[in-house]
C-alpha atoms as a PDB file:
ATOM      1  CA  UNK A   1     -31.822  11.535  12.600  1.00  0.00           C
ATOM      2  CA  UNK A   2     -34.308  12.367   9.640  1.00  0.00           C
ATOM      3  CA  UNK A   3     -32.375  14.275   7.156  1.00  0.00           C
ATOM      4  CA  UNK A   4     -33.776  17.449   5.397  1.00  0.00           C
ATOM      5  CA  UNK A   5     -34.972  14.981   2.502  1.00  0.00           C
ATOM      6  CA  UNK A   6     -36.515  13.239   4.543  1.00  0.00           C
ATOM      7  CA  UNK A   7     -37.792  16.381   6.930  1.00  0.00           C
ATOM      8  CA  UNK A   8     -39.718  17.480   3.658  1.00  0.00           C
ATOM      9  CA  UNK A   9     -40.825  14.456   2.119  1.00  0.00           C
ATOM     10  CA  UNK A  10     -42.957  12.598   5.162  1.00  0.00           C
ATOM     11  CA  UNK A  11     -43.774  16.617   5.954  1.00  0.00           C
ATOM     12  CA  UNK A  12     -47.834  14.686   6.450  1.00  0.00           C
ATOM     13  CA  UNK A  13     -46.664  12.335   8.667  1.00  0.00           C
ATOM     14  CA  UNK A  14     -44.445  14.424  10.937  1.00  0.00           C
ATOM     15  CA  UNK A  15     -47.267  16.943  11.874  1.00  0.00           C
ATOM     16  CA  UNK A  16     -49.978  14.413  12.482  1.00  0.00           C
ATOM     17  CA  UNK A  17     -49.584  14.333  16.565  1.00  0.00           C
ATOM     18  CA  UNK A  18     -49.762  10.367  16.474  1.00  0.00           C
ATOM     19  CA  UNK A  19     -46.663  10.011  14.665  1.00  0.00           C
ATOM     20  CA  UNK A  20     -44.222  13.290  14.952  1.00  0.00           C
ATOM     21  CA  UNK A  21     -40.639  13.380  14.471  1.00  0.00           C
ATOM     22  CA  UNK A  22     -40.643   9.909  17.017  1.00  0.00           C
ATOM     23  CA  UNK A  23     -42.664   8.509  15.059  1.00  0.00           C
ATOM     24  CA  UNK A  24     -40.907   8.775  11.732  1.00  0.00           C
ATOM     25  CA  UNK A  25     -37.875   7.843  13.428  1.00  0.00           C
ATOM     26  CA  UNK A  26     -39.398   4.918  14.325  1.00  0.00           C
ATOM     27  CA  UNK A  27     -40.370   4.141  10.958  1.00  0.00           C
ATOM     28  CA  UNK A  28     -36.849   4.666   9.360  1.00  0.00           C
ATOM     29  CA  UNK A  29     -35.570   2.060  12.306  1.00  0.00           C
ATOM     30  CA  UNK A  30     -38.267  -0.800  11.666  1.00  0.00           C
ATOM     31  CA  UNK A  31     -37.391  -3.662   9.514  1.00  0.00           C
ATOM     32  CA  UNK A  32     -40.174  -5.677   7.988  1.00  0.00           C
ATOM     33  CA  UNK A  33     -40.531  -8.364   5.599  1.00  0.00           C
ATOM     34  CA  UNK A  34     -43.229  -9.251   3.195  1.00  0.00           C
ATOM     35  CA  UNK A  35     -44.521 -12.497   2.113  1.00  0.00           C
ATOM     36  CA  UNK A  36     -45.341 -12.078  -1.752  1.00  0.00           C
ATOM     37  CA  UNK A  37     -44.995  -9.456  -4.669  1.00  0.00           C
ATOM     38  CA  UNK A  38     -48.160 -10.069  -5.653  1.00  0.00           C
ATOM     39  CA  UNK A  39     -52.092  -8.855  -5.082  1.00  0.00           C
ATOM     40  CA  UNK A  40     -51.723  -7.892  -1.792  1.00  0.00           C
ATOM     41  CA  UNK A  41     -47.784  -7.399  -1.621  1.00  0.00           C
ATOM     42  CA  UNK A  42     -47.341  -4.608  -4.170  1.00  0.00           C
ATOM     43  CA  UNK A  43     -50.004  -1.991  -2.405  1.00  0.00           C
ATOM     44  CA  UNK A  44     -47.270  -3.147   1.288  1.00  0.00           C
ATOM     45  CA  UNK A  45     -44.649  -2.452   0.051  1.00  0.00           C
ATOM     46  CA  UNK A  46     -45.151   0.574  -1.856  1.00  0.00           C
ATOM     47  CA  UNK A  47     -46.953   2.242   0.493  1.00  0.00           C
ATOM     48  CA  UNK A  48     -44.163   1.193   3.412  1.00  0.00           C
ATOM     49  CA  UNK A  49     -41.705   2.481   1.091  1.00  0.00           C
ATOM     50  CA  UNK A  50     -43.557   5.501   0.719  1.00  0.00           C
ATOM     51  CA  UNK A  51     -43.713   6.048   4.616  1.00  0.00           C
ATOM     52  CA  UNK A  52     -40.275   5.464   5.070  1.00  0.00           C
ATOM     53  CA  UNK A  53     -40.191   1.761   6.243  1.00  0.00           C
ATOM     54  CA  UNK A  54     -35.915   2.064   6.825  1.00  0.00           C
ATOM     55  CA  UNK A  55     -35.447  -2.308   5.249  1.00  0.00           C
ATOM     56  CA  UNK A  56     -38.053  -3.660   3.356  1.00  0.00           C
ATOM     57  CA  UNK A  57     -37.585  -7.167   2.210  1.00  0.00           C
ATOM     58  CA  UNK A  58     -39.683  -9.555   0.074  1.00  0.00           C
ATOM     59  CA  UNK A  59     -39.722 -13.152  -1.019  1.00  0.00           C
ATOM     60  CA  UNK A  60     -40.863 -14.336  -3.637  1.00  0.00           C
ATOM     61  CA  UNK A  61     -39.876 -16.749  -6.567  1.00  0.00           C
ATOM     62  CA  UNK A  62     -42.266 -16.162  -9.447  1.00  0.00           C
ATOM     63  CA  UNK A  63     -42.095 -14.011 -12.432  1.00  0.00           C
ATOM     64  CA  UNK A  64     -44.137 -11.411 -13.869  1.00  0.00           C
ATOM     65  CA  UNK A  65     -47.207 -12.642 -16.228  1.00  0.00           C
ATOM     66  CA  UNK A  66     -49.241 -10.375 -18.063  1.00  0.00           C
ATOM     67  CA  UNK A  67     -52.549 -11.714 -15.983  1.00  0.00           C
ATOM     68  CA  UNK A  68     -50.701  -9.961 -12.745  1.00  0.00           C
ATOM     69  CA  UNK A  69     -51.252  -6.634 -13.915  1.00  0.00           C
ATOM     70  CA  UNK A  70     -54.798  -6.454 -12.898  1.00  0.00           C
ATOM     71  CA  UNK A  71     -53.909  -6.335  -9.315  1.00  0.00           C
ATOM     72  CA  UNK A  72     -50.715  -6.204  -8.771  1.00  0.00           C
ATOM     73  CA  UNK A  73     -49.882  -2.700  -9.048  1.00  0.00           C
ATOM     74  CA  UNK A  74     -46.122  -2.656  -8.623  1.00  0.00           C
ATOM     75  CA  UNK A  75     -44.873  -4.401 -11.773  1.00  0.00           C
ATOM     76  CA  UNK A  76     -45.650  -2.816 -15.325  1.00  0.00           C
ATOM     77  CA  UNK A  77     -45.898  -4.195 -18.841  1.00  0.00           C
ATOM     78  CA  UNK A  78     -42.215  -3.663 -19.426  1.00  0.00           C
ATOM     79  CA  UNK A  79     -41.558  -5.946 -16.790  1.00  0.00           C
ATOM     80  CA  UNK A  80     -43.381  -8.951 -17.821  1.00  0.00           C
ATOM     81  CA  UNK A  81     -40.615 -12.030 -17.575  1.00  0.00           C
ATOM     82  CA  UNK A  82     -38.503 -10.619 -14.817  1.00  0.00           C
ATOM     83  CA  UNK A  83     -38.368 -11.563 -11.055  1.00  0.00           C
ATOM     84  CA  UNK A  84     -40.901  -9.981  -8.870  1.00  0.00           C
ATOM     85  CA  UNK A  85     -38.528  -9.209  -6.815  1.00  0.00           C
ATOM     86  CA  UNK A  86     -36.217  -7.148  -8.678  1.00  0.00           C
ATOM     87  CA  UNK A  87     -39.509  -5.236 -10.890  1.00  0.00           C
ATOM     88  CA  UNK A  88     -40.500  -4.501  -7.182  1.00  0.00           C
ATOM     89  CA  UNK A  89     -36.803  -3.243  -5.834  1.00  0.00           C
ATOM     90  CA  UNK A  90     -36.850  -0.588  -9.381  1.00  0.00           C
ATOM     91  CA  UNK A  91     -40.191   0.424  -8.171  1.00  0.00           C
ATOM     92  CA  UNK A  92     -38.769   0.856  -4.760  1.00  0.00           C
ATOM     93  CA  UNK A  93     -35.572   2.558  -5.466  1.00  0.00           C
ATOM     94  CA  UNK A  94     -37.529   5.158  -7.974  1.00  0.00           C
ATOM     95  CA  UNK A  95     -40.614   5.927  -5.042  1.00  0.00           C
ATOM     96  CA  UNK A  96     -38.046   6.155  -2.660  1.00  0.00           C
ATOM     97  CA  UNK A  97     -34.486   5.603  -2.163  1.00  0.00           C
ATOM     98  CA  UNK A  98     -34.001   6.288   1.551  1.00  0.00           C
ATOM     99  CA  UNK A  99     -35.486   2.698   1.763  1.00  0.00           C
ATOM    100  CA  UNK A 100     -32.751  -0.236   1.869  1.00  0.00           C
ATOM    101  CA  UNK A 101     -34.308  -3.400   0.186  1.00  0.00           C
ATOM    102  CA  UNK A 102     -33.629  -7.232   0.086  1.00  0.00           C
ATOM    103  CA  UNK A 103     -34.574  -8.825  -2.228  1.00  0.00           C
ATOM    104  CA  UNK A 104     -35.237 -12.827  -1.512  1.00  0.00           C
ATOM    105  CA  UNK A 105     -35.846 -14.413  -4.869  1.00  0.00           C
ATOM    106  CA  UNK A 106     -36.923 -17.835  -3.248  1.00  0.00           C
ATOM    107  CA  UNK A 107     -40.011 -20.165  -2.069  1.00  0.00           C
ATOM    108  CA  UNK A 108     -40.496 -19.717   1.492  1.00  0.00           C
ATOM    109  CA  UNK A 109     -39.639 -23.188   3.248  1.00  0.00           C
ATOM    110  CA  UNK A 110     -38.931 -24.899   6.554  1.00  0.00           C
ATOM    111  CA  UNK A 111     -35.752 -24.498   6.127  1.00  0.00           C
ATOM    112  CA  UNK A 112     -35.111 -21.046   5.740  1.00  0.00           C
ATOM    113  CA  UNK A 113     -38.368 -19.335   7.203  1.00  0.00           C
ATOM    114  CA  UNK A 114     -36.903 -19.074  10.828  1.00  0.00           C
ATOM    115  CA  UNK A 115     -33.298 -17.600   9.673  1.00  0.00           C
ATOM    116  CA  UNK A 116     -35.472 -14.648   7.085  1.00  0.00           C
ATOM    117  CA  UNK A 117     -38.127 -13.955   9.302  1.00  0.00           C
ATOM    118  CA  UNK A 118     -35.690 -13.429  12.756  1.00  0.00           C
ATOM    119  CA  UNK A 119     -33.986 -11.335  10.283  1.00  0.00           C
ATOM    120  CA  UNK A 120     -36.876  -8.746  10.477  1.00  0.00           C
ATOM    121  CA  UNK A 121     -39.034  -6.982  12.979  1.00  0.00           C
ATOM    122  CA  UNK A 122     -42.333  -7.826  12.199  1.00  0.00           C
ATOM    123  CA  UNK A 123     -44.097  -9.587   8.907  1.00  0.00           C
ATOM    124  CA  UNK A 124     -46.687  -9.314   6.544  1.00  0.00           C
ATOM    125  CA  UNK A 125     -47.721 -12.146   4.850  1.00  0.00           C
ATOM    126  CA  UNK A 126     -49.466 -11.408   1.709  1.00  0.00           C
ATOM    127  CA  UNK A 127     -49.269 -14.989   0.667  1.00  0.00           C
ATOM    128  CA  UNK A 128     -52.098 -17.512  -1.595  1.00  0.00           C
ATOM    129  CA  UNK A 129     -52.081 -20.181   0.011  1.00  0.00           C
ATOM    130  CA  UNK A 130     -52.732 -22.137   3.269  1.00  0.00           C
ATOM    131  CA  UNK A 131     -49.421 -24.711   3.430  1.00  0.00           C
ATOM    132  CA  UNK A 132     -47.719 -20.954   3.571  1.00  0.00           C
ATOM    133  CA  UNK A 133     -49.739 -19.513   5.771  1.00  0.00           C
ATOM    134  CA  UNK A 134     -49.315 -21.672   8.534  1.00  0.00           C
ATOM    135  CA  UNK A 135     -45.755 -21.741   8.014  1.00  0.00           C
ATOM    136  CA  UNK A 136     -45.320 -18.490   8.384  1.00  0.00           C
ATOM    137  CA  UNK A 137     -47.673 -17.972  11.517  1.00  0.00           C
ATOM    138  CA  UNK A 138     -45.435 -20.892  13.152  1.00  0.00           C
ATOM    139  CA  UNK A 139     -42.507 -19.754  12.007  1.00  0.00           C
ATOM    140  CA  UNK A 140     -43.277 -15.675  13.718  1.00  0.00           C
ATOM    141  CA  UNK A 141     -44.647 -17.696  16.907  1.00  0.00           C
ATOM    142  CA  UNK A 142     -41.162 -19.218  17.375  1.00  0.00           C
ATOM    143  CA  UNK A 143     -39.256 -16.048  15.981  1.00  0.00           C
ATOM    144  CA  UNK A 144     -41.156 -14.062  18.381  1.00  0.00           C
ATOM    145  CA  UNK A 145     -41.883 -11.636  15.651  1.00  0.00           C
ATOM    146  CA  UNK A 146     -45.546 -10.100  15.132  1.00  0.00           C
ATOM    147  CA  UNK A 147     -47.666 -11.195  12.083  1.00  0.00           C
ATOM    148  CA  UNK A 148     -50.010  -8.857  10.253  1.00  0.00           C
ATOM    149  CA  UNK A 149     -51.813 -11.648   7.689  1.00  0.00           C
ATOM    150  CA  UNK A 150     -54.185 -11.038   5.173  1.00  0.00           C
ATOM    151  CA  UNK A 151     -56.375 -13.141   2.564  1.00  0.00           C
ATOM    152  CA  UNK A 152     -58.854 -12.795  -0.312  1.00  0.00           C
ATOM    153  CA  UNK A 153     -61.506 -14.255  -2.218  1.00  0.00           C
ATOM    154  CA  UNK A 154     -63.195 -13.161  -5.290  1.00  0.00           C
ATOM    155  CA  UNK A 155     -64.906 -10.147  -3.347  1.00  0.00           C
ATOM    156  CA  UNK A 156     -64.359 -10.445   0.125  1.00  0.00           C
ATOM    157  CA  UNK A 157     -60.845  -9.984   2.258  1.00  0.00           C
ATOM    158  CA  UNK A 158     -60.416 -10.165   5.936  1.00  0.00           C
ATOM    159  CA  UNK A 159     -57.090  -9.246   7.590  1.00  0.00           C
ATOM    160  CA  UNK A 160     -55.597  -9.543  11.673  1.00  0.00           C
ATOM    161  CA  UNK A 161     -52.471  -9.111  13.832  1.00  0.00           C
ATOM    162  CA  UNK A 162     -51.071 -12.045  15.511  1.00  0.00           C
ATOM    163  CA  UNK A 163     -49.074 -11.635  18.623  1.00  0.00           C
ATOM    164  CA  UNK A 164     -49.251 -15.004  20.073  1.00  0.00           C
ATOM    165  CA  UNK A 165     -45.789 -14.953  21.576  1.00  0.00           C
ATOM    166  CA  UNK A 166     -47.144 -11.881  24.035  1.00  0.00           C
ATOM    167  CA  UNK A 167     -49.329 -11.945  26.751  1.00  0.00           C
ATOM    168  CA  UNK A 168     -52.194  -9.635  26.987  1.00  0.00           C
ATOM    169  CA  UNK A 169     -52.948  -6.964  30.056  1.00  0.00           C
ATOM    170  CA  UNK A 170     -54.643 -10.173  31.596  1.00  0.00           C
ATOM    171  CA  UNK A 171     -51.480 -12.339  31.817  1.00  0.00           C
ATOM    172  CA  UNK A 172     -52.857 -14.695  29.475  1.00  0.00           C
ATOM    173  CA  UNK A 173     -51.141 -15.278  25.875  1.00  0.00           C
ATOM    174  CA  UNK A 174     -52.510 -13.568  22.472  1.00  0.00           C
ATOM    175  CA  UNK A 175     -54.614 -15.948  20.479  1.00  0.00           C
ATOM    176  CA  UNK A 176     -52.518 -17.419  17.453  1.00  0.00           C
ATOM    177  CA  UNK A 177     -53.415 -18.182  13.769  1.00  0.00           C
ATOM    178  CA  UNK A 178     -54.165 -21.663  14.916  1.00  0.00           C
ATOM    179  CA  UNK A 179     -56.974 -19.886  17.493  1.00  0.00           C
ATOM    180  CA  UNK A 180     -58.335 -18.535  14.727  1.00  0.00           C
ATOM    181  CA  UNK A 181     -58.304 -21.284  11.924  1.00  0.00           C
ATOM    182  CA  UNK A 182     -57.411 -24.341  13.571  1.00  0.00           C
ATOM    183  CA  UNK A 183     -57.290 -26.401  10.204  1.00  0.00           C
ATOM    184  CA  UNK A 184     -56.784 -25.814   6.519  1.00  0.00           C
ATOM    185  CA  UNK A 185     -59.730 -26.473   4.678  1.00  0.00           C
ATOM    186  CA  UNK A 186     -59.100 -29.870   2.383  1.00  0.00           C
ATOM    187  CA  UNK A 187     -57.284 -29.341  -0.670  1.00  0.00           C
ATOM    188  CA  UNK A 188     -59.182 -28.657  -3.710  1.00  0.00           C
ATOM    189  CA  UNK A 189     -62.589 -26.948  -1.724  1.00  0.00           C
ATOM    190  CA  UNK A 190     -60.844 -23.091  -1.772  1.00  0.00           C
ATOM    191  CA  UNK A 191     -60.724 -22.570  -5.799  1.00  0.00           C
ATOM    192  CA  UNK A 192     -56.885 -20.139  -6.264  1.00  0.00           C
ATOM    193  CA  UNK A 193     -57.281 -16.561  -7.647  1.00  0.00           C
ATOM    194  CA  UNK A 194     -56.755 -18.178 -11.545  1.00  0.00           C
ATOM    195  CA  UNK A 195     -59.524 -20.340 -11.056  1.00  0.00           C
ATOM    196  CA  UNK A 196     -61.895 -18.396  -8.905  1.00  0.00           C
ATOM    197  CA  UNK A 197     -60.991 -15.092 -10.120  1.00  0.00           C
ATOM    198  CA  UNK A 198     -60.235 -12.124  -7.763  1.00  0.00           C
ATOM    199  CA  UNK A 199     -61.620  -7.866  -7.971  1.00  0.00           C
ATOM    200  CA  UNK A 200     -58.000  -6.383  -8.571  1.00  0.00           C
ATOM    201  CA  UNK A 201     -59.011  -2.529  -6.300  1.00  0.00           C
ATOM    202  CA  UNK A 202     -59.954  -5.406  -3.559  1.00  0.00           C
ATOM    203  CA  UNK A 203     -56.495  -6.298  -3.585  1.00  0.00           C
ATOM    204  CA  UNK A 204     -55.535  -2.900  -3.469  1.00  0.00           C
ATOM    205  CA  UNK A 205     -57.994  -1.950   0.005  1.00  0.00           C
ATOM    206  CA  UNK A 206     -56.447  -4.994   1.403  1.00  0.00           C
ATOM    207  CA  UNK A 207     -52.873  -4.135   1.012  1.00  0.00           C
ATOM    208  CA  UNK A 208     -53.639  -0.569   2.136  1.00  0.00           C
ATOM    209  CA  UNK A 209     -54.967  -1.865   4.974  1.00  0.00           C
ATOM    210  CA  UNK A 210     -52.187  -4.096   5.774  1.00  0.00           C
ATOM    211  CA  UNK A 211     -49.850  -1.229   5.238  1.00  0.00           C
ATOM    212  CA  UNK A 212     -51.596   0.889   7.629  1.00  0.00           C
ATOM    213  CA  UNK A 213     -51.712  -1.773  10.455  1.00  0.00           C
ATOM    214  CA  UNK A 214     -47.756  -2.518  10.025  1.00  0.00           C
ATOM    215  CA  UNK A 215     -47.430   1.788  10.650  1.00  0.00           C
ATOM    216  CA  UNK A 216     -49.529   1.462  13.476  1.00  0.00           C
ATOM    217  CA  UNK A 217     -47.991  -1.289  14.914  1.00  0.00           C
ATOM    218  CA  UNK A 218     -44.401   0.134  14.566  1.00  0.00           C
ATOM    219  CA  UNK A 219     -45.478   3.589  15.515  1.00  0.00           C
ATOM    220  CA  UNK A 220     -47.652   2.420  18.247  1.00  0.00           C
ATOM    221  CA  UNK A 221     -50.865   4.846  17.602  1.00  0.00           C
ATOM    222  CA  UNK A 222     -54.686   3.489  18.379  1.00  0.00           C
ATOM    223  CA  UNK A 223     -55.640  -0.057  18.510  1.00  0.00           C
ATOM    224  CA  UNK A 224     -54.787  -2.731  16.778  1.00  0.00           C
ATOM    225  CA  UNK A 225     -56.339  -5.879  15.607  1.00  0.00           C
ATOM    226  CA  UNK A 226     -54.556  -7.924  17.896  1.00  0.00           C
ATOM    227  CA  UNK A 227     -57.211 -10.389  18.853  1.00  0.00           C
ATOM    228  CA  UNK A 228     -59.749  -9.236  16.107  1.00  0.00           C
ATOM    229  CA  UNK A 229     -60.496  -9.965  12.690  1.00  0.00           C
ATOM    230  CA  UNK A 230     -61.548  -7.066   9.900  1.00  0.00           C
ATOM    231  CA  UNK A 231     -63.591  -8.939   7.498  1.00  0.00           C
ATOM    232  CA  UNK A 232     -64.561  -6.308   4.038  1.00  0.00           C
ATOM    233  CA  UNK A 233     -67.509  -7.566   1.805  1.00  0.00           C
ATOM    234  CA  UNK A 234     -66.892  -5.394  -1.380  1.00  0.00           C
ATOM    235  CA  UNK A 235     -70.397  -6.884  -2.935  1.00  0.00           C
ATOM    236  CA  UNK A 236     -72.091  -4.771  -0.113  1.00  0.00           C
ATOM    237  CA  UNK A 237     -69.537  -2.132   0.895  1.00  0.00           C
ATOM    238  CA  UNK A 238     -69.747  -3.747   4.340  1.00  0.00           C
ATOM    239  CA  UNK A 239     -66.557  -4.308   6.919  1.00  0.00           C
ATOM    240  CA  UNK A 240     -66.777  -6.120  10.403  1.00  0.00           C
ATOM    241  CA  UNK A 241     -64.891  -7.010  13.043  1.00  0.00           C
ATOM    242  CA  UNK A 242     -65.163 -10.606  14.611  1.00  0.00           C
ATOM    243  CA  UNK A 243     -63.272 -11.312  17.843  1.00  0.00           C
ATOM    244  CA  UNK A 244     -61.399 -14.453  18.353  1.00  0.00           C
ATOM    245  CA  UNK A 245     -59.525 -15.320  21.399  1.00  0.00           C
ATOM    246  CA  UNK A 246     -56.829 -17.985  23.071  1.00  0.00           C
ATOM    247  CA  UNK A 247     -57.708 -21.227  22.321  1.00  0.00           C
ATOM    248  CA  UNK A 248     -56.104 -23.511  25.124  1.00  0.00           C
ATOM    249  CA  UNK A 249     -56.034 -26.357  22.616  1.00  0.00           C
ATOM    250  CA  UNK A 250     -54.051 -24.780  19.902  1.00  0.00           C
ATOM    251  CA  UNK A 251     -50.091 -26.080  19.462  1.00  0.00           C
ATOM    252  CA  UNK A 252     -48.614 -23.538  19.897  1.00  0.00           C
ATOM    253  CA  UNK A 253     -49.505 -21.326  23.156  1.00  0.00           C
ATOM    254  CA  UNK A 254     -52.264 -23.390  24.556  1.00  0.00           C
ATOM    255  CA  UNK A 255     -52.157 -25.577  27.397  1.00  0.00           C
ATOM    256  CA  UNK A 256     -49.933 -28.479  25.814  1.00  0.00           C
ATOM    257  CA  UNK A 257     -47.834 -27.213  22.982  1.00  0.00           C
ATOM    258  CA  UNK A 258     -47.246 -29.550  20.796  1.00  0.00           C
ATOM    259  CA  UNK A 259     -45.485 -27.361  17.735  1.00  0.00           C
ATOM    260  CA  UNK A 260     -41.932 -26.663  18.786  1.00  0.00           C
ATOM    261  CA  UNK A 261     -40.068 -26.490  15.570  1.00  0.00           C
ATOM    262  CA  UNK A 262     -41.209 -26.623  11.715  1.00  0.00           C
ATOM    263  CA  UNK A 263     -39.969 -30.006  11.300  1.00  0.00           C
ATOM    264  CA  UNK A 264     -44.396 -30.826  10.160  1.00  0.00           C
ATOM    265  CA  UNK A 265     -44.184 -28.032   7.342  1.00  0.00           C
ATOM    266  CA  UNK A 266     -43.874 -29.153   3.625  1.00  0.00           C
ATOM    267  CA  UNK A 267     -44.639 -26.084   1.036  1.00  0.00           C
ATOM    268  CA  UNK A 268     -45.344 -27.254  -1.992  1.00  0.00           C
END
């Protein structure tokens, strides 16, 4: 039961009809875990912590730099050469301290990705690069947990919900990450954020957005982008929605699976 705290502080929430007293209830049940403290991260979890996400966890294993500050809006100056993870849980704790949070001060790997992310109910990876992507999009396939994944370039973002360990109304399973991006692209053509630069309020939309898809999934309100991309173009103020489906070829769900564990996955 929400307490009178709590009764008065998501007051917004309870009396939109799509969410209600269930709804928040709901909320204060769910578990999630995020991939990253970083650019797209630290607009998740504040604004899950905010909404009254009941265990919020993060992993992450870097440090606060200065050049993080642009865009990664929960760490401040005065936390400059501590763990992401613990500026984040003081940030946390101050916003909102019905919240329980883990903190996971590691590098996502093989080895642990199945054990963290069956820990949690769904997760939202927030993550820079491909070798982790694809971990974790394996790693939720054989959790049976649903992904909300997001990405960005210099000023463009696109974001999507995987539920590839469901089947649709059709009886046919959800297209994975695979479906969608069958390969990386070869190392060295995608230039990282310190090289290619990134718009930090970008970030910022992204996260949002990845915040409000994790509510919606959890409280169950409208449709999601199960099966759908959201690509934003901030040079021209532009989003769109590209729909991907099934591939029957992919390892994972399609036809032959050929991924069964994470045995193939080296992070570097």
């Amino acid at each position: 039961m929400l307490s009178a705290d709590e009764l008065e502080r998501y007051a917004r929430h309870i009396v939109l009809r799509e969410v209600g007293g269930p709804g928040q209830n709901a909320l204060k049940k769910a578990s999630v875990l995020v991939i990253g403290a970083g650019g797209l991260g630290a607009p998740v979890l504040m604004y899950l912590a905010a909404a009254g996400v009941g265990r919020l966890g993060v992993i992450d294993d870097d440090i606060v730099s200065l050049s993080n500050l642009q865009r990664q809006i929960i760490h401040t100056t005065s936390d400059i050469g501590k763990r992401k993870v613990d500026s984040a849980a003081a940030q946390i704790h101050a916003l909102n301290p019905h919240v329980t949070f883990e903190a996971h001060p590691m590098r996502l790997t093989a080895d642990n990705a199945m054990a963290l992310i069956g820990n949690y109910d769904l997760v939202l990876d927030g993550s820079d690069n491909f070798e982790t992507r694809y971990l974790v999009a394996d790693a939720c396939f054989l959790a049976k947990r649903p992904l909300i994944t997001a990405a960005l370039g210099q000023f463009d973002g696109s974001l999507t919900t995987i539920r590839a360990h469901e089947k649709n109304a059709e009886g046919v399973f959800n297209p994975t990450y695979r479906c969608l991006f069958p390969e990386a692209p070869p190392p060295g053509t995608v230039p990282a954020c310190a090289e290619a630069g990134v718009m930090g309020a970008l970030a910022g939309v992204l996260g949002s957005m990845m915040a409000l898809e994790a509510i919606r999934e959890i409280v169950g309100f409208g449709d999601g982008l199960v099966g759908r991309l959201l690509m934003v173009d901030a040079r021209a103020m532009r989003f769109e929605t590209l729909r991907y489906a099934r591939d029957p070829q992919n390892p994972l769900n399609g036809d032959a699976p050929g991924i069964t564990d994470l045995s193939g996955h080296i992070v570097s």
